[in-house]
Short mmCIF file of C-alpha atoms in Angstrom, two decimals:
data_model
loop_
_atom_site.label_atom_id
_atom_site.label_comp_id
_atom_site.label_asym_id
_atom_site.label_seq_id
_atom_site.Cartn_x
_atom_site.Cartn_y
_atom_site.Cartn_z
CA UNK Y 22 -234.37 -2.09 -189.86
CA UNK Y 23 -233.86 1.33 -191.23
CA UNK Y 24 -236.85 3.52 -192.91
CA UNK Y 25 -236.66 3.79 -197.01
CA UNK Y 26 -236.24 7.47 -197.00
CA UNK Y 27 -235.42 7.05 -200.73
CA UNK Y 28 -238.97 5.63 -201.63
CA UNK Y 29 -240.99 8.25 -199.41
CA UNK Y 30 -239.19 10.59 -201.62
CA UNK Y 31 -240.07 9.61 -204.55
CA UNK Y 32 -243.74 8.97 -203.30
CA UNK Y 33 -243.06 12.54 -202.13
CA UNK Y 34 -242.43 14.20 -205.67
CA UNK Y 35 -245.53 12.32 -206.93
CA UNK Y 36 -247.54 13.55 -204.17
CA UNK Y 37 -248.61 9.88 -203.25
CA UNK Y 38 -250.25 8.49 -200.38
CA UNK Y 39 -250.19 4.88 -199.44
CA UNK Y 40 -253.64 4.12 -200.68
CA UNK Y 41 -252.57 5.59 -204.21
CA UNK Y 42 -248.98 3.90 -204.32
CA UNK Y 43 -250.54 0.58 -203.62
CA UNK Y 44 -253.30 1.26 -206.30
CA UNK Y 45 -250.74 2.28 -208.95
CA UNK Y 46 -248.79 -0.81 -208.08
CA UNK Y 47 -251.69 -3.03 -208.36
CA UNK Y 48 -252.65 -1.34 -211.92
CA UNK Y 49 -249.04 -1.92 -213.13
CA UNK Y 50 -249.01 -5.69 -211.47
CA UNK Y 51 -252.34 -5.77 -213.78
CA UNK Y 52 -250.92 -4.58 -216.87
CA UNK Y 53 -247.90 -6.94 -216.63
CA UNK Y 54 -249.62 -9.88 -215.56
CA UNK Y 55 -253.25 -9.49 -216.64
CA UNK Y 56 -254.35 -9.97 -212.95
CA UNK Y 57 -254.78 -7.09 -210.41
CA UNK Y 58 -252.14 -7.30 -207.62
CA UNK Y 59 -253.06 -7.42 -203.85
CA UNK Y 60 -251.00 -4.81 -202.74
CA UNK Y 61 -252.68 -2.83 -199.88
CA UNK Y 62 -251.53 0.18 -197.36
CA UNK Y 63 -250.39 -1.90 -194.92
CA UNK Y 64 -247.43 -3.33 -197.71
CA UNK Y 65 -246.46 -0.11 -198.21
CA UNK Y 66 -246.35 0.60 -194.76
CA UNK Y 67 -243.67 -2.10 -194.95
CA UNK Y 68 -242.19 -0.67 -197.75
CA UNK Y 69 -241.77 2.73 -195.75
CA UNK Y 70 -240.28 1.50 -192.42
CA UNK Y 71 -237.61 -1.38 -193.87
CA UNK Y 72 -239.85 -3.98 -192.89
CA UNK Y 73 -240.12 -5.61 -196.20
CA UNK Y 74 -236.25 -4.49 -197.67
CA UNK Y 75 -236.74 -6.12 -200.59
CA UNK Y 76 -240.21 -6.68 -202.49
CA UNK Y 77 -241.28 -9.82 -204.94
CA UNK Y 78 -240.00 -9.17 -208.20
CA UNK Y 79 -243.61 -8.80 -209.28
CA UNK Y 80 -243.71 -5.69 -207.06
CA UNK Y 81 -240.21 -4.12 -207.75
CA UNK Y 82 -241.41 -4.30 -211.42
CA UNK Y 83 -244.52 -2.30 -210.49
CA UNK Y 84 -242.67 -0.24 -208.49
CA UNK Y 85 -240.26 0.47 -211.76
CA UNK Y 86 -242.92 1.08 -214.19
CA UNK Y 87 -244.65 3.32 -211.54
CA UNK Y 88 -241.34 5.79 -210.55
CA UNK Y 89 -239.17 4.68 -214.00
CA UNK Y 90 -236.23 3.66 -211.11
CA UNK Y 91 -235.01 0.19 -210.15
CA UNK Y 92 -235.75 -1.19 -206.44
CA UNK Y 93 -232.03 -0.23 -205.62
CA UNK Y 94 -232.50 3.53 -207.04
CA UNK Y 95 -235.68 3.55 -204.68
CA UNK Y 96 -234.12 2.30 -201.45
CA UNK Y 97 -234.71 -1.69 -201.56
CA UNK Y 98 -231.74 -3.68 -200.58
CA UNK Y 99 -231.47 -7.40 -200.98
CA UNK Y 100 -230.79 -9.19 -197.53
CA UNK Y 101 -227.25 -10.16 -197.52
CA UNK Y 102 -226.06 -8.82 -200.71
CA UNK Y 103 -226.32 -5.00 -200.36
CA UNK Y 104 -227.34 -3.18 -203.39
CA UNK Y 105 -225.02 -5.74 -205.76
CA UNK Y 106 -226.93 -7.28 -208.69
CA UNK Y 107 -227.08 -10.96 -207.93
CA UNK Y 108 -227.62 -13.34 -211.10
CA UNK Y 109 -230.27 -15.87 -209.25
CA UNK Y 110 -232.62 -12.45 -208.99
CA UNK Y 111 -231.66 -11.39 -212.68
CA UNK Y 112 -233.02 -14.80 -213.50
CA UNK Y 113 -236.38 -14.59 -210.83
CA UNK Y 114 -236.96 -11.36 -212.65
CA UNK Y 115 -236.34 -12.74 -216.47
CA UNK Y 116 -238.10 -15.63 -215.44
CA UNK Y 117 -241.34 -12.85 -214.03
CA UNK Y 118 -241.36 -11.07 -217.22
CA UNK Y 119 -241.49 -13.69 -219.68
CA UNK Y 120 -244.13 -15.19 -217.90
CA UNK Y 121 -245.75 -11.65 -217.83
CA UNK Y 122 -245.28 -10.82 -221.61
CA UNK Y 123 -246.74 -14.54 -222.15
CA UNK Y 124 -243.34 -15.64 -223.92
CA UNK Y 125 -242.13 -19.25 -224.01
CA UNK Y 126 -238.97 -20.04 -224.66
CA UNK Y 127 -238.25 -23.87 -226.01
CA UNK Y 128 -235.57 -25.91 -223.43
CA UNK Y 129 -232.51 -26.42 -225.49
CA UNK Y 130 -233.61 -23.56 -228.28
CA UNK Y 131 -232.05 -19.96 -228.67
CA UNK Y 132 -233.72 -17.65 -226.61
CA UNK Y 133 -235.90 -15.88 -229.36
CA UNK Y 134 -239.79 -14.37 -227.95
CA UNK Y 135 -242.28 -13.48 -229.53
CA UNK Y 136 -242.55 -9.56 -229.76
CA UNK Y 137 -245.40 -8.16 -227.23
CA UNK Y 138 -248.00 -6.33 -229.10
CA UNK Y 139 -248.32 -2.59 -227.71
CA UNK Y 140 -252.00 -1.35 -228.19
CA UNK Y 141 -253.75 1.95 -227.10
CA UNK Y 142 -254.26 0.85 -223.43
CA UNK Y 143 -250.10 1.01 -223.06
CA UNK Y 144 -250.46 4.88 -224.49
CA UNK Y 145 -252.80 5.63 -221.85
CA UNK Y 146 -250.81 4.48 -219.24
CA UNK Y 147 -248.01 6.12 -220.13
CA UNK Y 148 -250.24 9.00 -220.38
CA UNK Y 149 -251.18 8.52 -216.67
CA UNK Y 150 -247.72 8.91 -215.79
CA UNK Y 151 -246.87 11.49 -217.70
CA UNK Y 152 -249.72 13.61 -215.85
CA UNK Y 153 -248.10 12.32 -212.65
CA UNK Y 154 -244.80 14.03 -213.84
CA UNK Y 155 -246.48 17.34 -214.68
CA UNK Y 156 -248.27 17.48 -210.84
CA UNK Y 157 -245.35 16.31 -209.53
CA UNK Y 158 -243.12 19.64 -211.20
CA UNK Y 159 -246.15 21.84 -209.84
CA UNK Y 160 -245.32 21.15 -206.88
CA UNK Y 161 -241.51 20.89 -206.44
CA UNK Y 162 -240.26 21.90 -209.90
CA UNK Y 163 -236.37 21.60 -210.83
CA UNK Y 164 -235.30 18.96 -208.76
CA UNK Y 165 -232.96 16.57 -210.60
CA UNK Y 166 -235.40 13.55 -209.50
CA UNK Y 167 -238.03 14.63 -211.39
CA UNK Y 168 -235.84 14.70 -214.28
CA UNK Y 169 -234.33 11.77 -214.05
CA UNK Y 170 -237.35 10.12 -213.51
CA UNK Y 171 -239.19 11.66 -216.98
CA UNK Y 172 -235.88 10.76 -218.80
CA UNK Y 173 -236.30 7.15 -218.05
CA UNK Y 174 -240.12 7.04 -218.75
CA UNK Y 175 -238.93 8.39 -221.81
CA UNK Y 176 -236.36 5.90 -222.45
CA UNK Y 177 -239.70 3.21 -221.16
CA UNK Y 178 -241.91 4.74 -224.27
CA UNK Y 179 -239.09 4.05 -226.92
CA UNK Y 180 -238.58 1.00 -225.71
CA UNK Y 181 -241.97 -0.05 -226.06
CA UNK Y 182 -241.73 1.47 -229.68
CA UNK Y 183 -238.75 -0.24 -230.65
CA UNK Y 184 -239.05 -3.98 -229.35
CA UNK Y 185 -243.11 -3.90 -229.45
CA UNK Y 186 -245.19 -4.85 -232.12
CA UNK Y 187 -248.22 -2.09 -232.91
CA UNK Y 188 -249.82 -0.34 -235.52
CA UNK Y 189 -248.23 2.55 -237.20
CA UNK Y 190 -250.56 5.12 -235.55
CA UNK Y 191 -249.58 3.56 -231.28
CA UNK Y 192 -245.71 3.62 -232.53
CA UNK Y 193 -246.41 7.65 -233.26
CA UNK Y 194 -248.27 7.81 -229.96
CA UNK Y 195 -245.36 6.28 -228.43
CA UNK Y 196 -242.76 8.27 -230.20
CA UNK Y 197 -245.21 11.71 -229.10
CA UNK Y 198 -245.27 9.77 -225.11
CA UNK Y 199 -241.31 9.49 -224.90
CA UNK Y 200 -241.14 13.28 -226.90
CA UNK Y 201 -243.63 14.48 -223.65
CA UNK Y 202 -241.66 12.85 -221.04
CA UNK Y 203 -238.23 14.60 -222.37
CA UNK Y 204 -239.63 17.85 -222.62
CA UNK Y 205 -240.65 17.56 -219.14
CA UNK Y 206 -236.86 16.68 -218.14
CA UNK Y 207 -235.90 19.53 -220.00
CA UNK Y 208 -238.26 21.74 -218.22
CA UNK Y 209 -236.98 20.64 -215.03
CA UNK Y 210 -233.42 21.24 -215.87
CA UNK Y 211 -234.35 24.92 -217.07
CA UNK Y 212 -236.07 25.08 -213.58
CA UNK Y 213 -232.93 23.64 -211.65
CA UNK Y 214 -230.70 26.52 -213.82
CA UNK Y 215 -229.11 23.25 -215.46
CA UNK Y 216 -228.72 24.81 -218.58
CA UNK Y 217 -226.22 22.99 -220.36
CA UNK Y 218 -228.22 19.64 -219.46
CA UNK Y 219 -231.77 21.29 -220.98
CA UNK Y 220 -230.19 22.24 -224.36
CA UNK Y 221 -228.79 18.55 -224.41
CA UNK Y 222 -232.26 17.57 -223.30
CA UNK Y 223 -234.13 19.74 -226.22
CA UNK Y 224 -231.78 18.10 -229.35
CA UNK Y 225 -233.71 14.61 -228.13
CA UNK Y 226 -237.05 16.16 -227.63
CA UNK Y 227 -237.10 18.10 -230.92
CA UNK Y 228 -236.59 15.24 -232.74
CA UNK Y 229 -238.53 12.79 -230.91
CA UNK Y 230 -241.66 15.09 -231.20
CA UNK Y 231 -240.68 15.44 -235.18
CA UNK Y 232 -241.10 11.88 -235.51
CA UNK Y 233 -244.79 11.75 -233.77
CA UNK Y 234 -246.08 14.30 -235.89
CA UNK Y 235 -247.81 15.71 -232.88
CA UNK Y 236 -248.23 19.62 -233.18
CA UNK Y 237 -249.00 19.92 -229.49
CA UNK Y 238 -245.60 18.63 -228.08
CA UNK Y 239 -243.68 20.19 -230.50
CA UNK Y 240 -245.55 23.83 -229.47
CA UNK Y 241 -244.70 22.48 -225.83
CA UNK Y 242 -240.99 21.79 -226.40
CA UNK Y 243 -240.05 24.73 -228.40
CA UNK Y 244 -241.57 26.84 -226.35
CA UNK Y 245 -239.48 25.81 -223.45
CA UNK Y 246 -236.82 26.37 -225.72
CA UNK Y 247 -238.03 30.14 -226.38
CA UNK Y 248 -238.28 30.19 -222.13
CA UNK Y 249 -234.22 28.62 -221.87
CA UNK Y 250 -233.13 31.09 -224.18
CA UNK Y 251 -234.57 33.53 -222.18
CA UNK Y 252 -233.27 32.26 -219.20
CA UNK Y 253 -229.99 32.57 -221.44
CA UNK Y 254 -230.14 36.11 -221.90
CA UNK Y 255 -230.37 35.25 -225.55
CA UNK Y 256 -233.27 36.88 -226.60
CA UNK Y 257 -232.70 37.26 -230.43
CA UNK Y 258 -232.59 32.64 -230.30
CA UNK Y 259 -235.26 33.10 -227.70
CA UNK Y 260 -237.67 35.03 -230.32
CA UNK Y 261 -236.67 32.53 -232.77
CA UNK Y 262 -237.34 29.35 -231.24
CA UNK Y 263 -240.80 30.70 -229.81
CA UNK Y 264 -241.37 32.22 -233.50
CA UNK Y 265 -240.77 27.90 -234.07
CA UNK Y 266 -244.19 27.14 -231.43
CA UNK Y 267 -246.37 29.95 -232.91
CA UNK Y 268 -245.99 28.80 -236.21
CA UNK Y 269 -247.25 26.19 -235.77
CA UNK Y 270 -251.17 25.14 -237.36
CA UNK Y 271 -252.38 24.40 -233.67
CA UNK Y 272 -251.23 27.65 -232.49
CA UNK Y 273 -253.78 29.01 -235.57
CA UNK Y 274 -256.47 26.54 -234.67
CA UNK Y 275 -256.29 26.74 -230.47
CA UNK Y 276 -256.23 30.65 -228.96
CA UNK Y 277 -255.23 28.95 -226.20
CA UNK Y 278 -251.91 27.87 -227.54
CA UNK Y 279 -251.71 31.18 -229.71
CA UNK Y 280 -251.92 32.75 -226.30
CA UNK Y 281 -249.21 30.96 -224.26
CA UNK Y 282 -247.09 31.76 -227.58
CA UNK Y 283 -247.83 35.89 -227.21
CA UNK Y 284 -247.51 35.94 -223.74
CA UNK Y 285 -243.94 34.02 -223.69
CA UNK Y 286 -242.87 36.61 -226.76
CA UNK Y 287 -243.98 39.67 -224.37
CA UNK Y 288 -241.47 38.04 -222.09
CA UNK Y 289 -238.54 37.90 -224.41
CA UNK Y 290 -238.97 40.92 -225.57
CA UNK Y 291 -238.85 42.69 -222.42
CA UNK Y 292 -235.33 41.79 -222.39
CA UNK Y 293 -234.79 43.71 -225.65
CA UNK Y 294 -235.99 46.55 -224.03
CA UNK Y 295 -239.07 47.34 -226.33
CA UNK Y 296 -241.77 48.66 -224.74
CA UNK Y 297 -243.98 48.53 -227.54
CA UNK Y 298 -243.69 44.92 -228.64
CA UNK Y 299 -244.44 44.18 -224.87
CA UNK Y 300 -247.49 45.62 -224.72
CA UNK Y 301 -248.53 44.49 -228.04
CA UNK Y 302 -247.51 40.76 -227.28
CA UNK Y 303 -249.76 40.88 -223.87
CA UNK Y 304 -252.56 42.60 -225.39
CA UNK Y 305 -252.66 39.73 -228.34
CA UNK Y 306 -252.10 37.05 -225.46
CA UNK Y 307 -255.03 38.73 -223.49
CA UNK Y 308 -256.90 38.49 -226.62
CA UNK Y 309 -256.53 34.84 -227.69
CA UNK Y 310 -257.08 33.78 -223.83
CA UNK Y 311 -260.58 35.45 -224.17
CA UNK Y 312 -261.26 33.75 -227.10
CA UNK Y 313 -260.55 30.77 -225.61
CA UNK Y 314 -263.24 28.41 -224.71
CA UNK Y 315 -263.06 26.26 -221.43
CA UNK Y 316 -264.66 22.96 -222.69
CA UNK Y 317 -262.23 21.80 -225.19
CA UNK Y 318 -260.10 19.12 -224.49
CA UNK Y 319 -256.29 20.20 -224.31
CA UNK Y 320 -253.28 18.38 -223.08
CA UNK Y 321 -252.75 17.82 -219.70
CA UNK Y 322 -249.43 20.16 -219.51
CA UNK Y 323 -251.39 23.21 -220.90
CA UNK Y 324 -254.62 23.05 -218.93
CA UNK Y 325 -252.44 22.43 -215.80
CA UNK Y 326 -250.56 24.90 -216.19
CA UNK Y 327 -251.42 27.97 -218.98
CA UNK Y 328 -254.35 30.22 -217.17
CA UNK Y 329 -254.83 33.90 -216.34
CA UNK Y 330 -252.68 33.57 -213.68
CA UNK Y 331 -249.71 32.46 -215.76
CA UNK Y 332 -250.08 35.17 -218.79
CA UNK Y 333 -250.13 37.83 -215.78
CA UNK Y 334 -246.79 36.06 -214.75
CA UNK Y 335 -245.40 36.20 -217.51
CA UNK Y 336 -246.62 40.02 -218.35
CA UNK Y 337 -244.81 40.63 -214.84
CA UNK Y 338 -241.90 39.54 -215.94
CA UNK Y 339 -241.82 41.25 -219.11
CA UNK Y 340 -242.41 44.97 -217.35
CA UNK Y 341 -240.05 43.83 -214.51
CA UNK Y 342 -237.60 43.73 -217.25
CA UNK Y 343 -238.29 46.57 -218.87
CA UNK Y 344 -237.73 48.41 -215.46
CA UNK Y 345 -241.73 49.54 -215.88
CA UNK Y 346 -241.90 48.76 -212.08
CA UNK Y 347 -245.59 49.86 -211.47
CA UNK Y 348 -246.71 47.63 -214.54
CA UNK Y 349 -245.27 44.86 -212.83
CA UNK Y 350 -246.87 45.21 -209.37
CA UNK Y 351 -249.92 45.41 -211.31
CA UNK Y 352 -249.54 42.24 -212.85
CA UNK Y 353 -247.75 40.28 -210.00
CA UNK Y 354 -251.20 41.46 -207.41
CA UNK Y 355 -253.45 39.97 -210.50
CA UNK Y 356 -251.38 36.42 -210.43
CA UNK Y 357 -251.09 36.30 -207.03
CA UNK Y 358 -254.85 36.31 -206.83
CA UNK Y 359 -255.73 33.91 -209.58
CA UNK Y 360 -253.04 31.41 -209.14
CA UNK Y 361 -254.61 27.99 -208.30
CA UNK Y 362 -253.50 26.80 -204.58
CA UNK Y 363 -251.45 23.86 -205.22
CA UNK Y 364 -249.03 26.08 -207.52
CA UNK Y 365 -246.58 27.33 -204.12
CA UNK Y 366 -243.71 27.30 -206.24
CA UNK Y 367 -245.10 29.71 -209.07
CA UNK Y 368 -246.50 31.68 -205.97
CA UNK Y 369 -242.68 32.12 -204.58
CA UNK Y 370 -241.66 32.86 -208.09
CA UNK Y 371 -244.37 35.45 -208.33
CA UNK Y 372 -243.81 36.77 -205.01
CA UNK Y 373 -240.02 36.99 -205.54
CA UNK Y 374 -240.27 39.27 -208.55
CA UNK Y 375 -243.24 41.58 -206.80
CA UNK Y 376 -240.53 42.25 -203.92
CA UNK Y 377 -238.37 43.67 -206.96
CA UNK Y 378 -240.82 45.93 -208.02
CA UNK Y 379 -241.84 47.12 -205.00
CA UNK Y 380 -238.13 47.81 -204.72
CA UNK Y 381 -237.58 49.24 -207.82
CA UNK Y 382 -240.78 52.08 -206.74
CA UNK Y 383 -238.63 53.01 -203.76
CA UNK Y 384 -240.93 51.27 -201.17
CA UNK Y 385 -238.44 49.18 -199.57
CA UNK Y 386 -240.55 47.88 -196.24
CA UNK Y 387 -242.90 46.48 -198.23
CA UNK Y 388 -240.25 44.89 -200.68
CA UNK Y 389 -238.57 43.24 -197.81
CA UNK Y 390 -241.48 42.29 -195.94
CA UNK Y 391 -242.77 40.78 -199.66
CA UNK Y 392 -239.51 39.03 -199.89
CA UNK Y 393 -239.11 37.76 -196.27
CA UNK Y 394 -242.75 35.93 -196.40
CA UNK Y 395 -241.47 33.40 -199.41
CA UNK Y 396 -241.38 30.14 -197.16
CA UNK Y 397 -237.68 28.63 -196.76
CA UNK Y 398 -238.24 25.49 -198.27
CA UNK Y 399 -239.39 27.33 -201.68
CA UNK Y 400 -236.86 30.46 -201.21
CA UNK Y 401 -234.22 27.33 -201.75
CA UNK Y 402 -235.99 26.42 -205.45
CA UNK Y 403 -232.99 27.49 -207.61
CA UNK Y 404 -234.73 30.56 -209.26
CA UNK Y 405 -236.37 31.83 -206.16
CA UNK Y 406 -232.96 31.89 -204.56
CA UNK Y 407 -231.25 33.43 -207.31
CA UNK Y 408 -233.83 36.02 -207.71
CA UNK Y 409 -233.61 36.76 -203.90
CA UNK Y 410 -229.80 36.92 -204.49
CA UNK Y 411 -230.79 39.79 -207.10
CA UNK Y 412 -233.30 41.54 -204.60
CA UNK Y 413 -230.89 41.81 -201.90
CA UNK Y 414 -228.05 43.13 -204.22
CA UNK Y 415 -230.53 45.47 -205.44
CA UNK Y 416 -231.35 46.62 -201.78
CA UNK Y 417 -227.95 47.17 -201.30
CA UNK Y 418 -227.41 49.37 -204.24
CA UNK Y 419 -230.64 51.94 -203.46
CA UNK Y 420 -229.90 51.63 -199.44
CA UNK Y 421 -226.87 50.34 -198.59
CA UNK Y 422 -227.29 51.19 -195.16
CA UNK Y 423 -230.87 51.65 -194.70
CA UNK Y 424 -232.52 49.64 -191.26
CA UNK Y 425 -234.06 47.29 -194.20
CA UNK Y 426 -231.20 46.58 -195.76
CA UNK Y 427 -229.72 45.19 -192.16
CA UNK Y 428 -232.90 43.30 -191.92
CA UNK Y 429 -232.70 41.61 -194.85
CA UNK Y 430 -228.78 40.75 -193.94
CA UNK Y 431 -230.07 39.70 -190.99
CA UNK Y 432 -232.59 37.65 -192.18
CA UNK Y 433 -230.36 35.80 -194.87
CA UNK Y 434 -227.96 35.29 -192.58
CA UNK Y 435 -230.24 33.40 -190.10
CA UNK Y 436 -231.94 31.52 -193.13
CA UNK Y 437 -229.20 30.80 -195.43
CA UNK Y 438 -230.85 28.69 -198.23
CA UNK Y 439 -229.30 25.31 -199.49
CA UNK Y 440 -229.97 24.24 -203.78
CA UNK Y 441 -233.56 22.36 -203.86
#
């Protein structure tokens, strides 16, 4: 008996304790059966340690809806059989969900169901997840699981839309639900520095969020592809897709989404090396923010994540850019003390590009010290270790041989960092 160290993961992305695993499960064991399951701590316990290796198929299809993985993918292995797909479960499980979707299929009759009607209570559950995804990149960000696992909630939402019987307006919720999960699995690849993956990623999303009609995801989605293009060092495609979000009527209607637009072009254009469309950009972002009000309902990936804190982020790394070092402390000392605790790996981000500019002022102890305080497990996120990888180059260039420059070969030595 071996512990599941592939399910505490997952439970570990989500940020899920026993209590709320087994009251997700139950919810999902509700929604597919119309009865609330009776899964308590004390099953996932058993989950946890390999005492139970292999849940009812009533549970493993919980446990799918609520992570987007099979029970293999999350660590379950069927008792003599490994993790090989074994046609008397297939059937258990065929057997579970046509009793779930309330399907009967006629002895000696093709196998023809009736298509499950998909209402607004399905929407909202997806929506529930989807939230789940967004905390779940707070906290970790980039890692391939959480991309994975949006990509097959995504793939969940179409299927829903495609096999599901519903009303015009649910199939465009659905179409907006599957657009939201992929622009979260983009996100996470342009986190992770896979590049290549995100642009593959944003070609789906674009046209998934096309076909919802919803103006909020489609702000969302190509303004990550303003932020990849960025990452790109393609600033003149990175203006043009973000020109794509701030066109659009909600960024007219919502200064809130007008302002996440200005403050991502100040940004980009600190790559072109334009002072005055920097300062311009922040000053209208600062603007709209103001303007603002903080009782309207927005999505869940906006409120969660757009804020003070972020336009002074993102104003940081515009001046950063520009090589406008003092700016950029400025900015970095004003996120640093808005950003909302649970945000550590925006903190290390933040943190990372202060040490630059402290460097870039000529006050290296403070740089390194700056630097050398990012905890290990977030100096391994793939942009905080490739903008540590910057810093120290940049140490070496101003002091090659400089007491602080030893210290910081010293420390990276003794902490060598391994990809999140």
């Amino acid at each position: 008996m071996a512990d599941n160290l592939a399910l505490r993961r997952f439970m570990d992305d989500l940020g899920l304790t026993h209590a709320e695993l087994a009251d997700r499960v139950n919810l999902e064991i509700g929604c597919l059966t119309g009865k609330p399951g009776t899964v308590s701590e004390r099953t996932v316990y058993n989950w946890l340690t390999g005492k139970t290796s292999w849940p009812p198929v009533k549970h493993r299809e919980a446990l799918r809806a609520v992570f987007g993985c099979t029970g293999p993918d999350l660590g379950f292995v069927q008792p003599g059989r490994g993790n090989r797909a074994h046609p008397e479960d297939d059937v258990k499980r065929r057997s579970f969900m046509t009793a779930a979707t309330g399907t009967a299929l006629a002895v000696g009759s093709p196998a023809i169901a009736a298509p499950r009607r998909i209402g607004h209570s399905d929407v909202e559950r997806l929506n529930t997840r989807f939230a789940d995804v967004i905390a779940s990149d707070h906290r970790h960000g980039g890692k391939l699981s959480i991309e994975t696992r949006a990509e097959a909630l995504a793939d969940e939402a179409l299927d829903l839309q495609q096999h599901g019987a519903a009303s015009q307006r649910v199939r465009a919720a659905l179409f907006g639900c599957s657009a939201s999960f992929m622009s979260s699995a983009m996100w996470a690849a342009i986190d992770g520095r896979r590049f290549d993956t995100a642009l593959r990623h944003h070609e789906r999303a674009a046209s998934l969020a096309a076909m919802s009609g919803d103006a909020a995801i489609q702000f969302r989605i190509w303004s990550h592809a303003g932020s990849l293009f960025r990452h790109l060092r393609k600033p003149n495609d990175a203006l043009a897709a973000n020109n794509v979000a701030r066109n659009l009527p909600i960024a007219c209607r919502d200064p809130l989404f007008a302002s996440l637009g200005h403050a991502r072009h100040a940004a980009i254009h600190g790559l072109t090396g334009d002072v005055n469309a920097v300062r311009r950009s922040v000053s209208r972002a600062q603007d709209a923010l103001d303007r603002a009000g903080t009782g309207d309902i927005r999505p869940v990936w906006l409120a969660a994540h757009y804020d003070q804190a972020e336009l002074d982020s993102l104003a940081l790394a515009a001046y950063l850019a520009l090589g406008r070092y003092e700016d950029a402390e400025s900015h970095a000392h004003r996120s640093l003390g808005l950003l909302r605790p649970h945000m550590q790996r925006s903190r290390a981000i933040t943190n990372a590009r202060l040490a630059r500019a402290q460097l870039g002022q000529g006050d290296l102890e403070p740089a390194v010290t700056t630097a050398m305080a990012i905890p290990a497990g977030l100096a391994a996120h793939p942009r905080v270790a490739g903008m540590l990888d910057r810093f120290g180059s940049a140490l070496l260039d101003v002091a090659p041989n400089s007491p602080h420059a030893q210290l910081w070969d010293q420390y990276t030595h003794d902490n060598r960092r391994t990809p999140a």
